[in-house]
Amino acid sequence: MKPSDVYGHHAMSLPRALLVALALTSAACSANLGEPISGAGDPSTTTPGTVPPEPRVAVELEGPITGGERDVLYNAMPKGFEAHFDYTEEEWFVSGEATAFEVDGSLDLDGTWSVRHGDTAPYTTRIVVRRPIDPDDFNGIVLVEWNNVTVGRDADPGFGFLFPEILGKGYAYIGVSAQEVGIVGDARLEIPGPSFEAADPLKVWDPERYAPLTHPGDAYAYDIFTQVGAIATVRADANPLDGLDPEAVIAIGGSEAASRLVTYANAIQPEAGVYDALLIHSRGGGAAPLGPDLEMLPRNGTRVRADLRVPVLILETETDLGILDFQAARQPDTDHIVTWEVAGAAQSDQATLNYSSASASRWNGARSAPGVQALCGPINVGPQPEVARAALARLRAWVVHGRRPPLARPLETTPDGEIARDADGNALGGVRTPAVDAPISSLTGEGGDAGIFCALFGQERPFTPARLAELYPTHRAYTDAVTESADTAMDGGFLLKADRDAIVAKAERSNVGR
């Protein structure tokens, strides 16, 4: 499969298996294992005082992992990606002892939380590593994604949205099975229609390959995420990055994982200091609990603490503002926190399905998957992936060169909290693209009446031929409108040139106005 197509029982073997004990701290690695990257764990880039210094932790790495009943890793990239982009994809097991955290005081809505260390417990989880084969192609940035587990399985939606930028621009990537749910199951979001195997947790999907995995519970997930991030800061050959020389490590997470990153930013990052920036994608109005007790969930309206000294880019869709009530957690842009709200975007959309289907065809074969359109109707085909890729590029520039991303208008809302819309049903305000400024349909982040699963996919309502003719009496009128909007978005920093060109080329191929 070409990357462009996305848009639109044998014993486990361990060839060249490695078992490497890495002595790590929460902020950096010991000198005998390689020099920590600039900034990671540097007190000047962290916030004083919430977590006592962590004890040294022995982390064992085993891999690359192969074999198992299926002889393929869960969440493998679509067929052809490795060859096309000259990347390698490997799976590793990470073992260590993780610490849980307890609230020390109150979880104030401003995010300035204090926590203390709780119990410790052993764990073994897995990471998926994607890196350029040629070290000279590495751009110096390691992305670490907190995998999403909302439907009871490990998913990498961030990579799905961002892969053209990640693989095309030389990033290294680590996807982390940080939470217990992805390993053993227990979904919180019911998917309508027949059950499908793609939602199996790791130990059910391939009990042989993933037999060694063990997770003590989500209270320990934050420290697991820290330990994996610390691995990425080591300049050493004997680690999954195979000697790449990183400049910075960026945490990314979407949807439920975004709520985890909000909690991580407020409670763990200030002292751990492993991550040089965070891309929080599609968070709601609250934050995730620190422990297994849902009563520990912070109240709606929790912000990211304003005293963080690392860049944070919050990327939101219409779904997040409406259904998930991000409006309650809106906060002013600062020198270190910037929010983009994307008009016409839904948290899950057609791009989500395109990548997921292409990926699953490799690791899940022809096994059944849900027909989302049949369940939910016409779903959102909006500009989220393109704006997300621009967000990543701007965040990288922020980290490496100190250039803060452009500030964006928020989406406009009515007095009763609804997203304000024009006569065609498209949102007002927010990050603007041709999808809403030279539209051929109304795009919303609000699904129909088929439940929360469908609601996350939003809706598309194509314009009638009469409305299209009214807006665009000629094909040239349409392509000019698209080009003008795309150029404005690119010049403003909200579209990359490659995506601008692809949008304009699609318009030129269309029949609109003909």
Short mmCIF file of C-alpha atoms in Angstrom, two decimals, residues 83 103 240 305 411 473:
data_model
loop_
_atom_site.label_atom_id
_atom_site.label_comp_id
_atom_site.label_asym_id
_atom_site.label_seq_id
_atom_site.Cartn_x
_atom_site.Cartn_y
_atom_site.Cartn_z
CA ALA A 83 10.11 0.93 2.36
CA VAL A 103 -2.69 13.90 45.90
CA PRO A 240 15.58 1.11 20.86
CA ARG A 305 -0.80 24.88 34.93
CA LEU A 411 -14.17 29.16 17.91
CA PRO A 473 -20.82 29.71 -10.70
#
